Amino acid sequence: MNNYLIPANSKKSQLILGFFTPIDLILFGFGAGLSLILLLIVQSANIGIMILILCPALITGLLVMPVPYYHNVLQFIINVYTYFSERRKYYWKGWCCYGEE
């Protein structure tokens, strides 16, 4: 017989629709609202301009999208950012010296 006091899905039941926190929905609402305002203001038939207008909604949608193994994905993104943004130092440790005899 199971003697567990807390059900396995207790954390998930505290989320909106089982996936989102209120901050997530506010962030996505802001991005979608900004895109909607830009769509109403800018009248263009150019595909490139339309993609730029929809970028706030797409970016905020990707930011709040539920990701399995969140910690691993976050660490991967941090590693990629660190690799491209910081100066890399390569240390050479070998037995061959150039120019010496």
Short mmCIF file of C-alpha atoms in Angstrom, two decimals:
data_model
loop_
_atom_site.label_atom_id
_atom_site.label_comp_id
_atom_site.label_asym_id
_atom_site.label_seq_id
_atom_site.Cartn_x
_atom_site.Cartn_y
_atom_site.Cartn_z
CA MET A 1 0.00 0.00 0.00
CA ASN A 2 1.28 3.49 -0.87
CA ASN A 3 1.96 5.70 2.12
CA TYR A 4 2.77 8.89 0.18
CA LEU A 5 1.23 12.08 1.54
CA ILE A 6 1.94 14.32 -1.48
CA PRO A 7 0.79 13.24 -4.95
CA ALA A 8 3.40 13.12 -7.72
CA ASN A 9 1.70 15.86 -9.78
CA SER A 10 1.23 18.39 -6.95
CA LYS A 11 3.63 20.99 -8.45
CA LYS A 12 2.07 20.71 -11.89
CA SER A 13 -1.41 21.38 -10.50
CA GLN A 14 -0.27 24.79 -9.26
CA LEU A 15 0.55 25.95 -12.80
CA ILE A 16 -1.88 27.52 -15.25
CA LEU A 17 -2.99 24.81 -17.71
CA GLY A 18 -0.41 22.60 -16.00
CA PHE A 19 2.50 24.30 -17.81
CA PHE A 20 2.68 28.08 -17.30
CA THR A 21 3.32 30.44 -14.40
CA PRO A 22 1.59 33.84 -14.33
CA ILE A 23 4.91 35.51 -15.28
CA ASP A 24 5.11 33.30 -18.40
CA LEU A 25 1.65 34.37 -19.54
CA ILE A 26 2.36 38.04 -18.84
CA LEU A 27 5.59 37.84 -20.85
CA PHE A 28 3.90 36.11 -23.78
CA GLY A 29 0.95 38.50 -23.61
CA PHE A 30 3.33 41.47 -23.81
CA GLY A 31 5.11 40.01 -26.86
CA ALA A 32 1.87 39.07 -28.62
CA GLY A 33 0.36 42.48 -27.83
CA LEU A 34 3.41 44.29 -29.17
CA SER A 35 3.25 42.23 -32.37
CA LEU A 36 -0.46 42.96 -32.73
CA ILE A 37 0.11 46.70 -32.30
CA LEU A 38 2.91 46.61 -34.88
CA LEU A 39 0.68 44.68 -37.29
CA LEU A 40 -1.99 47.36 -36.96
CA ILE A 41 0.46 50.25 -37.36
CA VAL A 42 2.74 48.95 -40.14
CA GLN A 43 0.97 48.09 -43.37
CA SER A 44 3.36 46.04 -45.47
CA ALA A 45 3.11 43.13 -47.89
CA ASN A 46 6.83 42.34 -47.63
CA ILE A 47 7.53 38.95 -46.03
CA GLY A 48 10.74 40.16 -44.36
CA ILE A 49 8.93 43.04 -42.65
CA MET A 50 6.14 40.69 -41.51
CA ILE A 51 8.67 38.32 -39.92
CA LEU A 52 10.29 41.27 -38.10
CA ILE A 53 6.85 42.38 -36.88
CA LEU A 54 6.07 38.90 -35.56
CA CYS A 55 9.47 38.52 -33.87
CA PRO A 56 8.31 39.73 -30.40
CA ALA A 57 5.54 37.10 -30.30
CA LEU A 58 7.83 34.37 -31.63
CA ILE A 59 10.67 35.15 -29.22
CA THR A 60 8.42 35.37 -26.15
CA GLY A 61 6.65 32.20 -27.27
CA LEU A 62 9.97 30.37 -27.39
CA LEU A 63 10.95 31.78 -24.00
CA VAL A 64 7.82 30.49 -22.23
CA MET A 65 7.48 27.22 -24.12
CA PRO A 66 7.59 24.30 -21.70
CA VAL A 67 10.85 22.44 -22.21
CA PRO A 68 11.52 18.96 -20.83
CA TYR A 69 14.79 18.69 -18.93
CA TYR A 70 14.81 22.46 -18.42
CA HIS A 71 18.06 22.48 -16.45
CA ASN A 72 20.00 20.63 -19.17
CA VAL A 73 18.69 22.95 -21.90
CA LEU A 74 19.49 26.02 -19.81
CA GLN A 75 23.03 24.80 -19.17
CA PHE A 76 23.52 24.12 -22.89
CA ILE A 77 22.36 27.66 -23.78
CA ILE A 78 24.73 29.11 -21.15
CA ASN A 79 27.63 27.06 -22.52
CA VAL A 80 26.96 28.18 -26.11
CA TYR A 81 26.71 31.82 -25.02
CA THR A 82 29.92 31.56 -23.00
CA TYR A 83 31.75 29.92 -25.91
CA PHE A 84 30.85 32.67 -28.38
CA SER A 85 31.06 35.67 -26.02
CA GLU A 86 34.22 35.09 -23.99
CA ARG A 87 37.82 35.10 -25.09
CA ARG A 88 39.24 31.62 -25.37
CA LYS A 89 42.76 30.78 -24.21
CA TYR A 90 44.47 27.72 -25.55
CA TYR A 91 47.43 26.44 -23.58
CA TRP A 92 50.03 24.44 -25.48
CA LYS A 93 51.91 21.90 -23.49
CA GLY A 94 54.12 19.74 -25.61
CA TRP A 95 57.58 18.38 -26.08
CA CYS A 96 58.53 20.13 -29.33
CA CYS A 97 59.85 23.72 -29.30
CA TYR A 98 60.09 25.72 -32.53
CA GLY A 99 63.40 27.41 -33.27
CA GLU A 100 65.47 25.80 -30.52
CA GLU A 101 68.12 23.19 -31.13
#
